[in-house]
Coordinates of C-alpha atoms in Angstrom, one line a residue:
X1 CA 0.3 -0.2 -0.1
X2 CA 1.6 3.4 -1.3
X3 CA 2.1 6.0 1.4
X4 CA -0.5 8.1 -0.2
X5 CA -3.3 5.7 -0.4
X6 CA -2.3 4.8 3.9
X7 CA -2.5 8.3 4.6
X8 CA -5.8 8.6 2.8
X9 CA -7.1 6.0 4.7
X10 CA -5.9 7.4 8.2
X11 CA -7.8 10.9 7.0
X12 CA -11.0 9.2 5.8
X13 CA -10.7 7.1 9.5
X14 CA -10.4 10.6 11.2
X15 CA -13.0 11.8 9.8
X16 CA -15.4 9.1 11.1
X17 CA -14.0 8.9 14.6
X18 CA -14.5 12.9 15.2
X19 CA -18.0 13.1 15.6
X20 CA -18.0 10.3 18.0
X21 CA -15.3 11.9 19.9
X22 CA -16.8 15.0 19.8
X23 CA -19.8 13.4 21.1
X24 CA -18.1 11.6 23.8
X25 CA -16.4 14.8 25.2
X26 CA -19.2 16.8 25.2
X27 CA -22.1 14.4 26.0
X28 CA -19.7 12.2 28.7
X29 CA -16.6 14.3 29.9
X30 CA -18.1 17.7 30.2
X31 CA -20.9 16.6 31.9
X32 CA -18.8 14.9 34.1
X33 CA -15.9 17.2 35.5
X34 CA -18.8 19.5 35.7
X35 CA -20.3 17.7 38.4
X36 CA -17.4 16.2 40.0
X37 CA -16.0 20.6 40.4
X38 CA -19.7 21.4 41.4
X39 CA -19.0 18.4 44.0
X40 CA -15.8 19.6 44.7
X41 CA -14.5 15.8 44.5
X42 CA -11.1 16.1 43.9
X43 CA -7.7 15.1 45.1
X44 CA -5.6 18.0 47.6
X45 CA -3.1 18.1 45.0
X46 CA -4.2 18.2 40.5
X47 CA -2.8 15.0 38.9
X48 CA -0.3 16.0 36.0
X49 CA 0.5 14.1 32.8
X50 CA 3.1 15.4 30.7
X51 CA 3.8 13.7 27.0
X52 CA 3.3 12.4 24.4
X53 CA 7.1 14.0 23.2
X54 CA 9.0 10.9 24.5
X55 CA 12.3 13.0 25.9
X56 CA 14.1 11.4 28.5
X57 CA 12.9 15.1 30.9
X58 CA 9.7 14.1 30.8
X59 CA 10.1 11.1 32.7
X60 CA 12.9 13.3 35.4
X61 CA 10.4 16.3 35.6
X62 CA 7.3 13.8 37.1
X63 CA 10.4 12.5 39.2
X64 CA 10.3 15.7 40.5
X65 CA 7.2 16.1 40.7
X66 CA 7.0 13.7 43.3
X67 CA 9.0 14.8 45.3
X68 CA 6.1 17.2 46.0
X69 CA 3.5 15.0 46.5
X70 CA 1.6 14.9 43.2
X71 CA 0.6 11.8 41.5
X72 CA 2.9 13.0 38.3
X73 CA 2.7 10.1 35.2
X74 CA 4.2 10.3 31.6
X75 CA 2.8 9.1 28.5
X76 CA 4.3 8.1 25.2
X77 CA 3.0 6.7 21.8
X78 CA 6.4 5.6 20.7
X79 CA 9.6 6.1 22.6
X80 CA 13.3 7.3 21.1
X81 CA 16.3 5.0 21.2
X82 CA 17.2 7.0 24.5
X83 CA 15.3 5.7 27.2
X84 CA 11.5 3.8 27.5
X85 CA 11.4 4.8 31.1
X86 CA 7.6 6.2 31.0
X87 CA 5.0 5.6 32.7
X88 CA 2.9 4.4 30.0
X89 CA 4.3 3.6 26.5
X90 CA 1.9 3.0 23.9
X91 CA 4.5 1.4 21.3
X92 CA 3.4 -2.1 21.2
X93 CA -0.3 -1.0 20.6
X94 CA 1.2 1.6 18.1
X95 CA 2.0 -0.8 15.5
X96 CA -1.2 -2.1 14.5
X97 CA -2.6 0.5 12.2
X98 CA -6.6 0.2 13.3
X99 CA -5.0 0.5 17.2
X100 CA -3.1 3.1 15.8
X101 CA -5.5 5.6 14.1
X102 CA -7.6 5.3 17.9
X103 CA -5.1 5.7 20.1
X104 CA -4.9 9.4 20.3
X105 CA -8.5 9.6 20.8
X106 CA -9.0 7.6 23.6
X107 CA -5.7 9.0 25.1
X108 CA -7.2 12.3 25.1
X109 CA -10.5 11.4 26.9
X110 CA -8.7 9.0 29.4
X111 CA -6.3 11.8 30.3
X112 CA -9.0 14.7 30.7
X113 CA -11.0 12.3 32.6
X114 CA -8.0 11.1 35.1
X115 CA -5.6 14.5 34.9
X116 CA -5.9 18.3 35.7
X117 CA -2.5 19.5 34.3
X118 CA -1.8 18.5 31.1
X119 CA 2.2 19.6 30.3
X120 CA 2.9 19.7 26.9
X121 CA 5.4 20.4 24.4
X122 CA 5.5 23.1 21.2
X123 CA 5.3 20.2 18.4
X124 CA 1.8 18.9 20.0
X125 CA -0.5 17.6 22.6
X126 CA -1.9 14.0 22.6
X127 CA -4.4 14.7 19.4
X128 CA -1.2 15.5 17.3
X129 CA -1.1 14.1 14.0
X130 CA -4.5 14.3 14.1
X131 CA -7.4 16.1 12.6
X132 CA -8.4 17.0 15.9
X133 CA -5.1 18.9 16.6
X134 CA -6.2 22.2 16.3
X135 CA -9.3 21.6 19.0
X136 CA -7.4 19.6 21.8
X137 CA -6.1 22.7 23.8
X138 CA -9.1 24.6 23.2
X139 CA -10.9 21.4 24.4
X140 CA -8.8 21.2 27.5
X141 CA -9.2 24.9 28.4
X142 CA -13.2 24.1 28.4
X143 CA -12.8 21.3 30.1
X144 CA -11.2 22.8 33.1
X145 CA -7.5 21.5 33.0
X146 CA -4.2 24.1 33.3
X147 CA -2.2 23.6 29.9
X148 CA 1.7 24.2 30.4
X149 CA 3.6 24.2 27.4
X150 CA 7.3 23.8 27.2
X151 CA 9.9 23.9 24.6
X152 CA 12.6 21.6 23.8
X153 CA 14.6 22.7 21.2
X154 CA 13.3 21.7 17.7
X155 CA 9.7 22.2 18.0
X156 CA 10.0 25.9 18.2
X157 CA 13.4 27.2 16.2
X158 CA 12.9 28.5 13.2
X159 CA 15.0 29.2 10.5
X160 CA 14.4 33.8 9.8
X161 CA 15.3 34.1 13.2
X162 CA 17.9 31.4 14.0
X163 CA 20.1 33.5 10.9
X164 CA 19.5 36.6 12.6
X165 CA 21.8 35.0 15.5
X166 CA 24.4 35.8 14.7
X167 CA 27.4 33.7 12.8
X168 CA 27.5 30.8 14.7
X169 CA 24.0 29.4 14.7
X170 CA 22.7 25.4 14.1
X171 CA 21.2 26.5 10.4
X172 CA 24.8 27.6 9.4
X173 CA 25.2 23.9 8.6
X174 CA 21.8 22.1 7.9
X175 CA 21.2 20.1 5.1
X176 CA 17.9 19.0 6.4
X177 CA 15.2 21.6 6.9
X178 CA 12.2 21.3 8.4
X179 CA 13.8 16.9 10.0
X180 CA 14.7 18.1 13.4
X181 CA 13.4 21.5 13.4
X182 CA 9.7 23.4 13.1
X183 CA 11.4 25.6 10.5
X184 CA 9.1 27.6 8.4
X185 CA 8.4 30.7 10.4
X186 CA 4.9 31.1 9.5
X187 CA 4.0 27.8 10.1
X188 CA 6.2 28.5 13.9
X189 CA 3.7 31.7 14.3
X190 CA 0.2 30.7 13.9
X191 CA 1.3 28.0 16.2
X192 CA 3.2 30.3 19.2
X193 CA 0.0 32.1 18.9
X194 CA -2.6 28.9 19.2
X195 CA -0.9 28.3 22.1
X196 CA -0.1 31.5 23.9
X197 CA -4.1 31.9 23.2
X198 CA -5.1 28.8 25.2
X199 CA -1.8 28.1 28.1
X200 CA -2.1 29.0 31.4
X201 CA 1.7 28.7 31.0
X202 CA 4.9 28.4 28.6
X203 CA 8.0 28.2 29.5
X204 CA 11.4 27.8 27.7
X205 CA 15.4 27.9 28.0
X206 CA 18.3 29.7 26.9
X207 CA 18.1 30.4 23.0
X208 CA 14.6 28.7 23.2
X209 CA 13.5 32.5 24.0
X210 CA 14.3 33.8 20.7
X211 CA 11.4 31.5 19.0
X212 CA 8.9 32.2 21.7
X213 CA 8.4 36.3 23.1
X214 CA 6.7 36.0 26.2
X215 CA 7.6 32.7 27.6
X216 CA 9.4 32.2 30.9
X217 CA 13.0 32.3 31.3
X218 CA 13.6 31.2 34.8
X219 CA 12.1 27.8 35.6
X220 CA 15.2 25.5 34.0
X221 CA 13.0 22.2 33.4
X222 CA 15.8 19.7 32.6
X223 CA 15.3 17.6 36.2
X224 CA 18.2 15.3 37.0
X225 CA 18.3 12.4 39.5
X226 CA 21.4 12.5 41.1
X227 CA 21.1 9.1 43.2
X228 CA 21.6 8.1 39.2
X229 CA 24.3 10.2 38.2
X230 CA 26.3 10.0 41.0
X231 CA 29.8 11.9 41.4
X232 CA 32.7 11.0 39.2
X233 CA 35.3 13.2 38.4
X234 CA 38.1 12.9 36.3
X235 CA 41.7 11.5 36.8
X236 CA 44.7 14.0 36.9
X237 CA 47.2 11.8 35.0
X238 CA 44.6 10.7 31.9
X239 CA 47.0 10.5 28.4
X240 CA 45.7 10.9 25.8
X241 CA 43.3 13.2 27.4
X242 CA 39.6 12.0 26.3
X243 CA 37.3 14.3 24.7
X244 CA 33.3 13.0 24.7
X245 CA 31.0 14.5 22.2
X246 CA 27.7 12.8 21.9
X247 CA 26.3 14.4 18.3
X248 CA 22.9 12.9 17.9
X249 CA 22.2 15.8 15.2
X250 CA 26.0 16.5 14.1
X251 CA 25.3 19.4 11.3
X252 CA 23.6 21.2 14.6
X253 CA 26.1 21.2 17.2
X254 CA 28.9 21.4 15.1
X255 CA 30.3 18.5 15.0
X256 CA 32.9 19.2 11.9
X257 CA 34.4 21.9 14.0
X258 CA 35.0 19.7 16.8
X259 CA 37.0 16.3 14.9
X260 CA 38.7 19.1 12.6
X261 CA 40.1 21.2 16.0
X262 CA 41.1 17.3 17.6
X263 CA 42.8 16.6 14.6
X264 CA 44.9 20.0 14.5
X265 CA 45.6 19.8 18.0
X266 CA 46.9 15.7 17.1
X267 CA 49.0 16.8 14.5
X268 CA 50.6 19.3 17.1
X269 CA 51.5 17.0 19.7
X270 CA 49.1 17.4 22.2
X271 CA 47.5 14.0 23.7
X272 CA 44.1 14.1 23.1
X273 CA 41.3 11.7 21.6
X274 CA 37.9 12.3 20.9
X275 CA 35.0 9.8 21.8
X276 CA 32.0 10.0 19.7
X277 CA 29.3 8.4 21.4
X278 CA 26.1 7.8 19.1
X279 CA 23.0 5.6 18.6
X280 CA 23.0 4.6 22.6
X281 CA 20.9 4.3 25.5
X282 CA 20.9 6.6 28.2
X283 CA 22.8 3.6 30.8
X284 CA 24.8 2.2 28.6
X285 CA 25.7 6.1 27.0
X286 CA 26.0 7.1 31.0
X287 CA 29.3 3.9 30.9
X288 CA 31.0 5.6 28.3
X289 CA 30.7 8.9 30.1
X290 CA 32.5 8.1 33.2
X291 CA 35.9 7.4 31.2
X292 CA 36.1 11.0 29.6
X293 CA 38.2 14.0 30.5
X294 CA 36.1 17.0 28.6
X295 CA 32.8 16.6 27.4
X296 CA 32.3 18.3 24.3
X297 CA 28.7 19.3 24.3
X298 CA 27.3 21.7 20.7
X299 CA 29.0 24.9 18.9
X300 CA 26.6 25.8 17.1
X301 CA 22.4 26.3 18.8
X302 CA 23.8 29.1 21.1
X303 CA 22.3 27.2 24.8
X304 CA 24.0 23.9 25.9
X305 CA 21.8 20.6 26.0
X306 CA 21.0 17.4 28.6
X307 CA 24.4 15.9 27.5
X308 CA 25.5 18.8 29.4
X309 CA 23.5 18.5 32.6
X310 CA 24.2 15.1 33.0
X311 CA 28.3 15.9 32.4
X312 CA 28.2 17.9 35.0
X313 CA 26.4 15.9 37.0
X314 CA 29.2 13.5 36.7
X315 CA 31.5 15.6 37.6
X316 CA 33.2 16.5 34.2
X317 CA 33.9 19.8 32.3
X318 CA 31.9 21.0 29.7
X319 CA 32.4 22.7 26.7
X320 CA 29.7 24.2 25.0
X321 CA 28.6 27.6 23.2
X322 CA 26.1 29.9 24.9
X323 CA 25.5 33.1 23.2
X324 CA 24.2 35.1 25.7
X325 CA 25.4 34.1 29.4
X326 CA 24.1 37.0 31.1
X327 CA 20.7 36.1 29.4
X328 CA 20.1 32.7 29.0
X329 CA 21.9 31.3 32.4
X330 CA 20.3 31.5 35.7
X331 CA 21.3 34.6 38.0
X332 CA 22.4 34.5 41.5
X333 CA 25.0 31.3 40.4
X334 CA 27.8 30.5 38.5
X335 CA 27.8 28.5 35.8
X336 CA 31.0 26.6 35.3
X337 CA 30.9 25.4 31.4
X338 CA 33.1 26.5 29.6
X339 CA 32.0 28.7 26.4
X340 CA 33.7 28.2 23.5
X341 CA 31.9 28.5 19.5
X342 CA 33.8 27.4 16.3
X343 CA 36.5 30.6 16.4
X344 CA 37.6 29.7 20.0
X345 CA 37.0 25.8 20.0
X346 CA 40.9 25.6 19.9
X347 CA 42.0 27.7 22.9
X348 CA 39.5 26.6 24.6
X349 CA 40.6 22.8 24.6
X350 CA 44.2 23.6 24.8
X351 CA 43.4 25.1 28.1
X352 CA 41.7 22.5 29.5
X353 CA 43.9 19.8 27.7
X354 CA 47.1 21.8 29.6
X355 CA 45.5 22.2 33.1
X356 CA 44.1 18.3 34.8
X357 CA 43.7 20.5 38.1
X358 CA 41.3 22.9 36.3
X359 CA 39.5 20.0 34.9
X360 CA 39.1 18.4 37.9
X361 CA 37.8 21.8 39.8
X362 CA 35.7 22.7 36.8
X363 CA 34.3 19.2 37.3
X364 CA 32.9 19.7 41.0
X365 CA 31.8 23.0 40.2
X366 CA 29.6 21.4 37.9
X367 CA 28.6 19.2 40.0
X368 CA 27.6 21.8 42.5
X369 CA 26.0 23.7 39.4
X370 CA 23.6 20.7 38.7
X371 CA 23.1 20.5 42.5
X372 CA 21.7 23.8 42.7
X373 CA 19.8 23.8 39.4
X374 CA 18.9 20.9 37.7
X375 CA 18.3 18.3 40.9
X376 CA 14.8 16.9 41.5
X377 CA 14.6 18.6 44.2
X378 CA 15.0 22.3 43.0
X379 CA 13.0 21.4 40.0
X380 CA 10.3 19.9 41.9
X381 CA 10.1 23.0 44.4
X382 CA 9.7 25.4 41.2
X383 CA 7.0 23.4 39.5
X384 CA 5.3 23.0 42.8
X385 CA 5.6 27.2 43.2
X386 CA 3.9 27.4 39.1
X387 CA 1.2 24.4 40.2
X388 CA 0.3 26.2 43.0
X389 CA -0.1 29.6 41.4
X390 CA -2.1 28.1 38.3
X391 CA -4.3 26.5 40.9
X392 CA -5.2 30.2 42.7
X393 CA -2.1 30.4 45.2
X394 CA -0.9 33.9 45.3
X395 CA 2.6 32.6 46.4
X396 CA 4.9 34.3 43.9
X397 CA 6.5 31.6 41.7
X398 CA 9.8 33.6 41.0
X399 CA 12.5 33.1 42.8
X400 CA 15.3 32.3 40.3
X401 CA 16.9 28.8 40.8
X402 CA 15.8 28.4 44.5

């Protein structure tokens, strides 16, 4: 069966499902939730659902919620290779086309009856990739749900804005337009306007704030479980010095600049080795990370990734390009990431290669930084304040990273 025929069959099936779906929303869900609210029948704390974008952070963020007494679950349709650690992973059912057609609609109905706060990403919610996508946020609002929409990167980055950010940006080497990022400016504008019309709060970090004006940049919502990422530190006598880089998208991370730089340093006689990590699950990758001396994140995007958070948790020095550190980074705490772009990368690496004590000290500071900013306890506390505010608590959400 051709792709065109399959898409046609899917669209036809959804046209049949949509009326039934709306009947259930307005005939069952809305009356039930209205009566339940009128009777005051709800637990002391709202229930939270994260999804369906299958990034690892939704699992750790849900764990952070649970520390503060929330029932917080995650649901994905199909996980990436990095992790399958989600409360509800529907991949086994998604493999069957008839079920895959029904699942998003059924998940939405189930979720609105069960959860109070929906934490989604800019690339869509549970009805994403269905005819019901434009209806999801309006229906959630109608049903009395709180909506938080966060950015993770590719869901908000567009070419026009990216190319205005400076000499080094993630479009300069891109050959896969519309593959890893939203790219299209008109589409992104419409999506942002739609999200901000219905969402109770929108969250961004780092360079993602450039694409989401009006979003918060003080919650730093990449939680990490430090019990699973214990401090390892670095050796003071490594030779060669291992520079580790884990590029899931090499052309956006500036991988070619790092490779050229390492080759140049080797030719100059520096004892350095590049270790590339690709295609490994999170637990497997962690084992490799522990052996590294320097962690190289990205040199084009202008903001560090979750990789840098994991690296700092292990006590490894991190090199990454932070375009506007005074704007992007949290205030009141020192970030020990060595800031370098392709033009300054060589000197940054030379300094670290020649100074093992500096590598160790930066690793210690990195661990402390993650404890202050990205630990389950700190992220959970910030999210708890946000949830309470959305529920009508007058307590401010601000306070930097505390």
